[in-house]
CSV table of C-alpha atoms in Angstrom, one decimal:
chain,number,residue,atom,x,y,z
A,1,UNK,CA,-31.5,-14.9,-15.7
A,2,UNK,CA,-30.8,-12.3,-12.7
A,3,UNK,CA,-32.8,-8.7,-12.8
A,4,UNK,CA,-31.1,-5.4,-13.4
A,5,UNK,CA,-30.7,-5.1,-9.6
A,6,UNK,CA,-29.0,-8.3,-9.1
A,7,UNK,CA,-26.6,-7.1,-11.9
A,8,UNK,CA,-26.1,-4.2,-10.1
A,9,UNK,CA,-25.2,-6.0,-7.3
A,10,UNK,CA,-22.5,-8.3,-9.0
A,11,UNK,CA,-21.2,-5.1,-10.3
A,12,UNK,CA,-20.8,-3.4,-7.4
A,13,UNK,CA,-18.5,-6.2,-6.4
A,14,UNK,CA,-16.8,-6.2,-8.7
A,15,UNK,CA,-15.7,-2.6,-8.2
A,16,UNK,CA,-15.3,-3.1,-4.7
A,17,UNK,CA,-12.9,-6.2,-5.3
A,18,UNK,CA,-11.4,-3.9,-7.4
A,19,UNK,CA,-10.6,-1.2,-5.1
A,20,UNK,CA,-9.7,-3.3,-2.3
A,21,UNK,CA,-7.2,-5.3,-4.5
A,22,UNK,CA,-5.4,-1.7,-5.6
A,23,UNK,CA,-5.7,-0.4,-1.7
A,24,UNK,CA,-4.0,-3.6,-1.1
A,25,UNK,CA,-1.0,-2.9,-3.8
A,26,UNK,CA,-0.4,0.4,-3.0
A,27,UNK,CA,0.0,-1.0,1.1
A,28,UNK,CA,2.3,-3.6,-0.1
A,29,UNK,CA,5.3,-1.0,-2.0
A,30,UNK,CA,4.4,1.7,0.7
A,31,UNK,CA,5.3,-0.7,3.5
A,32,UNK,CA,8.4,-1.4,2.0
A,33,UNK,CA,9.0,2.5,1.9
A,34,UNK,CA,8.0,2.7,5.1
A,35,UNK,CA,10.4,0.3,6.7
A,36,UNK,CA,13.0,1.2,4.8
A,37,UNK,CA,13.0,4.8,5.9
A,38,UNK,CA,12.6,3.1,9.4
A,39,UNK,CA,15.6,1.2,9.5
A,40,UNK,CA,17.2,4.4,7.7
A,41,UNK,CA,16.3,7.6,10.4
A,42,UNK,CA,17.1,4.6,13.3
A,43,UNK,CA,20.9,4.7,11.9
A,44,UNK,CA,20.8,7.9,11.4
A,45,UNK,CA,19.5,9.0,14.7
A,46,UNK,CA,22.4,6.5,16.2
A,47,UNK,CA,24.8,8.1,14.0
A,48,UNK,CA,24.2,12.0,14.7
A,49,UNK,CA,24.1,10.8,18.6
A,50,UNK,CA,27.7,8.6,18.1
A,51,UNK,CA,29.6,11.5,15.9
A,52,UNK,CA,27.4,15.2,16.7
A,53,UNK,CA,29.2,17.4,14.8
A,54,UNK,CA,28.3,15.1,11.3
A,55,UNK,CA,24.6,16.1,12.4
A,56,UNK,CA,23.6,17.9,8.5
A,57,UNK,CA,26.1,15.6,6.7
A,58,UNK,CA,24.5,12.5,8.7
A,59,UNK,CA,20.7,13.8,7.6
A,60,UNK,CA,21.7,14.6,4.2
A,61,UNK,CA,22.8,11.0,3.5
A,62,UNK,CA,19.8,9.5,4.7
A,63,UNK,CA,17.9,11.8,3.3
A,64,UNK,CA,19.0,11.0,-0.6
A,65,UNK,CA,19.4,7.4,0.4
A,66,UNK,CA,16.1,7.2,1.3
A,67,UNK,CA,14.9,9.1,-1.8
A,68,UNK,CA,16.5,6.8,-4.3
A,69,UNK,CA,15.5,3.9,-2.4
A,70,UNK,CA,11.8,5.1,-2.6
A,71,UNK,CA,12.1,5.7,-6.3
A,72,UNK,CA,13.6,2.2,-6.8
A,73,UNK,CA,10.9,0.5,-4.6
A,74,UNK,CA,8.3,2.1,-6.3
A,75,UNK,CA,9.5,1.8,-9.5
A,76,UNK,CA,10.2,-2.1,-9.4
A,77,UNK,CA,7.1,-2.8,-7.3
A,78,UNK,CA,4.8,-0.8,-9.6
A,79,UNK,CA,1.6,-3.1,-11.2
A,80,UNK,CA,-0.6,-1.8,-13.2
A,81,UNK,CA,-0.9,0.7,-16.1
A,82,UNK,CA,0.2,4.4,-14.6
A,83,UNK,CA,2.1,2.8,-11.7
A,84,UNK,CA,5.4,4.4,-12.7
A,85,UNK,CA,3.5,8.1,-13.4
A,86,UNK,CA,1.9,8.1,-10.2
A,87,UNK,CA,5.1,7.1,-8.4
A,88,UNK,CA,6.7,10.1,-10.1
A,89,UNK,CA,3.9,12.5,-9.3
A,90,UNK,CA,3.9,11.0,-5.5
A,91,UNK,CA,7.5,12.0,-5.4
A,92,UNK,CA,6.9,15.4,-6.7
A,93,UNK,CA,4.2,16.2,-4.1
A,94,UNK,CA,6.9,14.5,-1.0
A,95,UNK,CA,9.4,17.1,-2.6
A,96,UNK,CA,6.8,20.4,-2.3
A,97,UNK,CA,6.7,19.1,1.2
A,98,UNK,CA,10.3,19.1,2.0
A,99,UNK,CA,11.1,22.7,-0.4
A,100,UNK,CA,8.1,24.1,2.2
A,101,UNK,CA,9.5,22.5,5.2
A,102,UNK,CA,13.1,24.0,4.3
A,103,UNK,CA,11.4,27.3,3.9
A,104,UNK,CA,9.5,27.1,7.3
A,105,UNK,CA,12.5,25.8,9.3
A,106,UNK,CA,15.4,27.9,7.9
A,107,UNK,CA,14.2,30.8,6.1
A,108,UNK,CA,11.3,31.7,8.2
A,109,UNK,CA,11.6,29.9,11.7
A,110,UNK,CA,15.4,29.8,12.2
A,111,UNK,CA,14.9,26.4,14.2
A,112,UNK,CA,17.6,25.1,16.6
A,113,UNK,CA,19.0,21.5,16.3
A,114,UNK,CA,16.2,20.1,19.1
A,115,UNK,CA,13.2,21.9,17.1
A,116,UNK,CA,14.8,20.6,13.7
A,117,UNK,CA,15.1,17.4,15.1
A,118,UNK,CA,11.1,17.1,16.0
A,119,UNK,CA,10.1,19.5,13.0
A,120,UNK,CA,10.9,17.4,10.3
A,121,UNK,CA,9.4,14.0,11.4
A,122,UNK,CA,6.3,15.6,12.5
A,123,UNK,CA,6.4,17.4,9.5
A,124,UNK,CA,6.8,14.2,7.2
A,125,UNK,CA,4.3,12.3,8.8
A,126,UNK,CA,1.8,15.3,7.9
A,127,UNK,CA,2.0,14.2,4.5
A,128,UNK,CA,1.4,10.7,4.9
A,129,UNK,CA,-2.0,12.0,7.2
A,130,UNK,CA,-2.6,13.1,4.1
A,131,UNK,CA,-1.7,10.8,1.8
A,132,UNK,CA,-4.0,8.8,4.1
A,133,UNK,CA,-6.8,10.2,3.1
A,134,UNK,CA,-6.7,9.2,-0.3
A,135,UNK,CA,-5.0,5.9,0.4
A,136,UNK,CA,-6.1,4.3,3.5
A,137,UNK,CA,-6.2,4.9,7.0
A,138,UNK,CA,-3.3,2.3,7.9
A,139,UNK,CA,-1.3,5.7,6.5
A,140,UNK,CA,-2.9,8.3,9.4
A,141,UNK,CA,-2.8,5.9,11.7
A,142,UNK,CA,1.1,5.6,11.6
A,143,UNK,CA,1.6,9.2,11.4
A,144,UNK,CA,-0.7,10.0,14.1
A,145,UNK,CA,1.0,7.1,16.3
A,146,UNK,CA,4.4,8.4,15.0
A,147,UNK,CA,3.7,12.1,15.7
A,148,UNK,CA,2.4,12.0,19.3
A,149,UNK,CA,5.4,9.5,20.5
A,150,UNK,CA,7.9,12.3,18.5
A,151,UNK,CA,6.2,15.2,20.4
A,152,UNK,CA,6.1,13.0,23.7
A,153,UNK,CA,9.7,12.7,22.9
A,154,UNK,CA,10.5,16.3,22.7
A,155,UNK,CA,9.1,17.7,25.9
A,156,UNK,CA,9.9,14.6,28.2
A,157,UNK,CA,13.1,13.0,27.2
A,158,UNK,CA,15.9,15.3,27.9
A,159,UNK,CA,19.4,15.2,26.6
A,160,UNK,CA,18.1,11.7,25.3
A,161,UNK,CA,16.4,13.0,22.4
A,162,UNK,CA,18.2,11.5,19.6
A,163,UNK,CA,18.0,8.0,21.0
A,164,UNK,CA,14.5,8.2,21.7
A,165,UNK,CA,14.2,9.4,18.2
A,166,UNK,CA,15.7,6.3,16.6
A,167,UNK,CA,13.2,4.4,18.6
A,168,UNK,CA,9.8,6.5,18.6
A,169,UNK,CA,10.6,7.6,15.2
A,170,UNK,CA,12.3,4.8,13.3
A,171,UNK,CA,11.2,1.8,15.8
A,172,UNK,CA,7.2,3.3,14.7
A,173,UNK,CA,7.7,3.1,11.1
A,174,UNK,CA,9.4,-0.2,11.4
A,175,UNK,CA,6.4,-1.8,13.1
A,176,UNK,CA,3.4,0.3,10.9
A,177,UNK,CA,5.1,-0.9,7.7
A,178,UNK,CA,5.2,-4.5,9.0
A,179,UNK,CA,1.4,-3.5,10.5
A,180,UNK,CA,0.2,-2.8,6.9
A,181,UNK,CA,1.7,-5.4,5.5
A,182,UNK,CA,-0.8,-7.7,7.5
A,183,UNK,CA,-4.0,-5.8,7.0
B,1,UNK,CA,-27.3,-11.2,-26.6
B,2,UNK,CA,-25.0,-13.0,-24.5
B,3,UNK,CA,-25.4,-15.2,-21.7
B,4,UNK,CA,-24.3,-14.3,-18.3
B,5,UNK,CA,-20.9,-17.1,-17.7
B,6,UNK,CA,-23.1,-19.5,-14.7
B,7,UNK,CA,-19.1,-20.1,-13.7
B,8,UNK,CA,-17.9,-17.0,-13.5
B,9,UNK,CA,-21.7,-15.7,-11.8
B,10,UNK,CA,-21.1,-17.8,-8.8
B,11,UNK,CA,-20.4,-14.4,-6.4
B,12,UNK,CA,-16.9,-15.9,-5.0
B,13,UNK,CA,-15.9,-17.1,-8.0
B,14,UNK,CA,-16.6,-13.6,-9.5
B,15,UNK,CA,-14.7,-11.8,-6.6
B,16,UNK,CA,-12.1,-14.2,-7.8
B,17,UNK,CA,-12.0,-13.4,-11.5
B,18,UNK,CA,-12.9,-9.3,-10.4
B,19,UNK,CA,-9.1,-9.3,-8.4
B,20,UNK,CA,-7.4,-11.6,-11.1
B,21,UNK,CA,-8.2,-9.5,-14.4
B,22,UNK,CA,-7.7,-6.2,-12.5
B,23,UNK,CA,-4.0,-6.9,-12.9
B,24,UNK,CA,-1.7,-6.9,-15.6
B,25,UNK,CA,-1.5,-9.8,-18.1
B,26,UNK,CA,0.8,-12.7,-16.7
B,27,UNK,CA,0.1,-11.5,-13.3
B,28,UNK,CA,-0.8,-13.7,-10.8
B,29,UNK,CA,-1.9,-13.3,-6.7
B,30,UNK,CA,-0.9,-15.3,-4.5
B,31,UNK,CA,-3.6,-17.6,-2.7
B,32,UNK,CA,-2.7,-16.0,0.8
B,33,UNK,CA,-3.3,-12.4,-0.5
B,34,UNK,CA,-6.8,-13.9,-2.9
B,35,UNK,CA,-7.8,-15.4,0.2
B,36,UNK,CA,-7.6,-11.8,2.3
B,37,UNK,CA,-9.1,-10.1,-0.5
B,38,UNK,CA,-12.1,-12.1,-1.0
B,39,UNK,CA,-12.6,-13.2,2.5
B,40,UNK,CA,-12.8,-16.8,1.9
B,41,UNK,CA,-11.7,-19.8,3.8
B,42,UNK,CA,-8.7,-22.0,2.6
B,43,UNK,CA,-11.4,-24.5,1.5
B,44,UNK,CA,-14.0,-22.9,0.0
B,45,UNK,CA,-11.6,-20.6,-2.2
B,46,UNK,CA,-9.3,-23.6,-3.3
B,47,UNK,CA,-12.8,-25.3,-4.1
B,48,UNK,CA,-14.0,-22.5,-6.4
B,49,UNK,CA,-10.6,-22.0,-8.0
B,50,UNK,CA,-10.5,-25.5,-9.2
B,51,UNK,CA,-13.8,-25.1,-10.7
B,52,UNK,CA,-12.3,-21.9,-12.7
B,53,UNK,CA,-9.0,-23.5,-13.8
B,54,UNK,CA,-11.0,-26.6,-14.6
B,55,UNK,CA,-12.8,-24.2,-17.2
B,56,UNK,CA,-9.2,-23.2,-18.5
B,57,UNK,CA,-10.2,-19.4,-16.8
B,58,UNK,CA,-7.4,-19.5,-14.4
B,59,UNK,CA,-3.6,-21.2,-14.5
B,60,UNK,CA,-2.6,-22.6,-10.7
B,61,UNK,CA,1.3,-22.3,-10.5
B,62,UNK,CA,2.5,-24.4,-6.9
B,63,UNK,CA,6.4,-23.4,-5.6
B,64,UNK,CA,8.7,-23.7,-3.1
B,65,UNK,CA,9.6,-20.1,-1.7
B,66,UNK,CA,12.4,-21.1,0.2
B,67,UNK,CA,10.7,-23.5,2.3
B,68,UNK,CA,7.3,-22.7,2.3
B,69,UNK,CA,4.6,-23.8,-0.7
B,70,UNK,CA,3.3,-20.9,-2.3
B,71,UNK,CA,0.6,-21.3,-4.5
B,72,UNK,CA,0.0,-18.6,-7.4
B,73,UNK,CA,-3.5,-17.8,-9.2
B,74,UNK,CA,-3.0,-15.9,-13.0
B,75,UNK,CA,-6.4,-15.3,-15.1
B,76,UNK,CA,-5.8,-17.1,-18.5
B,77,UNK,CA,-6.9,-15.4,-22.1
B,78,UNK,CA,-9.6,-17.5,-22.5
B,79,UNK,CA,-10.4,-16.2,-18.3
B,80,UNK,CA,-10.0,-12.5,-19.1
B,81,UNK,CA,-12.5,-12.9,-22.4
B,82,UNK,CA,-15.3,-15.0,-20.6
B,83,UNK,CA,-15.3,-11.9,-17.3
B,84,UNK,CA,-15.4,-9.1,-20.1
B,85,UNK,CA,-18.3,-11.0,-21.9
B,86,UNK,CA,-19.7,-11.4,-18.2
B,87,UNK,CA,-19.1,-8.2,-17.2
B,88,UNK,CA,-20.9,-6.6,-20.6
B,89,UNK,CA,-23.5,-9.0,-20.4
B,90,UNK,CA,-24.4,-7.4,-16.3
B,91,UNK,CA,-24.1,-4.2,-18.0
B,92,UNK,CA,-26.5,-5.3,-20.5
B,93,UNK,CA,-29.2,-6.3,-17.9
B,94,UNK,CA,-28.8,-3.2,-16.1
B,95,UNK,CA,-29.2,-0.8,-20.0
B,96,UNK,CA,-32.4,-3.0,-20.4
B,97,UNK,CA,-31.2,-4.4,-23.5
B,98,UNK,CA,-31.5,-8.0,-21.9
B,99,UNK,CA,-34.8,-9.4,-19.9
């Protein structure tokens, strides 16, 4: 027979097994999101630097491709009991994020296309920091990583700026999805 | 008052049990992802995991994805009822209600 702190002990594995196997779920359908929206702003960077004057059209197709694909990754790749309600309350928060980013960059900051084009990815990745910090750090560590390349971007490259978006931008959450798969 | 389970107190083996029963019924992990959870090497977790599905606690499923073998771990009934009883049983101790 074990004492009451060796029981303690067991249990405290158990718990940490626990956590570590839901960290490790949540990683594995938020990679998936990840890369997807990778691939997704790395078209439509491509596509707004090929055809210019489709720039809102362009953003407003990734952007609702990228929503539905969320929703369908998270809701096929959901385990667990409340998978599907936090999935829906994730997505609520992501869309408080955009309605306040749509306030700051229209109604309030009247941002021109080079200051829209770094807003909103810098912007976005502030809310996986934060999502981070209940998550995991693999999240902050992409959106840090993500962030200072996009800045970088936007005072150094010029009348580039759209192709070194689809590669700081997308070509970074590309490789941290496929980074968090691994850990 | 119960016994603690002296398979399922064995600390890998619990680890094992721990990640298995945390997910939903019919669920299974792959060995890969049980091996990065638990830390174990390929021998000593494939060791302890024939010891639980040699107890009937855990069903071993081997495939072919694509080309590769991919072997799948899934906590049986009888697996899920003998870790609650364990589990309770720790509890116990730590209440006082056991020596």
């Amino acid at each position: 027979m074990i004492d009451s702190q060796q029981a303690s002990a067991a249990l405290n594995d158990i718990n940490d097994i626990v956590h570590r196997l839901r960290q490790s779920q949540i990683y594995q359908t938020a990679s998936l999101i990840i890369i997807m929206w990778g691939v997704l702003v790395f078209l439509g960077y491509i596509a707004n630097y090929t055809w210019p004057p489709q720039g809102y059209a362009i953003w407003a197709v990734v952007d609702l491709v990228g929503i539905a694909g969320s929703i369908a990754i998270a809701t096929f790749s959901g385990t667990g009991p409340g998978a599907g309600a936090f999935a829906i309350r994730l997505l609520m928060a992501f869309l408080l994020f955009i309605a306040f980013g749509i306030f700051c960059s229209v109604v309030l900051g009247h941002f021109g296309p080079r200051q829209m084009l770094v807003f909103w990815p810098v912007f976005t990745m502030l809310f996986y920091a934060l999502a981070g910090l209940w998550f995991g750090y693999a999240f902050i560590v992409i959106a840090l990583g993500s962030s200072a390349l996009i800045v970088t971007a936007y005072f150094y490259a010029g009348p580039a700026l759209l192709l070194w978006m689809a590669l700081v931008h997308g070509g970074a959450l590309v490789l941290g999805g496929l980074w968090m798969r691994r850990i | 008052m119960a016994d603690l389970d002296e398979i399922i107190h064995q600390p890998l083996r619990l680890r094992i049990m721990a990640a298995l029963n945390a997910l939903p019924v019919s669920t299974g992990l792959e060995f890969a992802r049980l091996k990065k959870l638990t830390g174990a090497t390929d021998g000593n977790l494939g060791a302890h995991i024939e010891t639980l599905a040699r107890a009937g606690y855990v069903a071993v499923d081997k495939a072919f994805v694509g080309k590769k073998p991919q072997t799948t771990v899934t906590a049986t009934a009888a697996g899920r009822g003998a870790f609650a009883r364990h589990v309770a049983t720790l509890q116990e101790i730590i209440a006082g209600k056991q020596p």
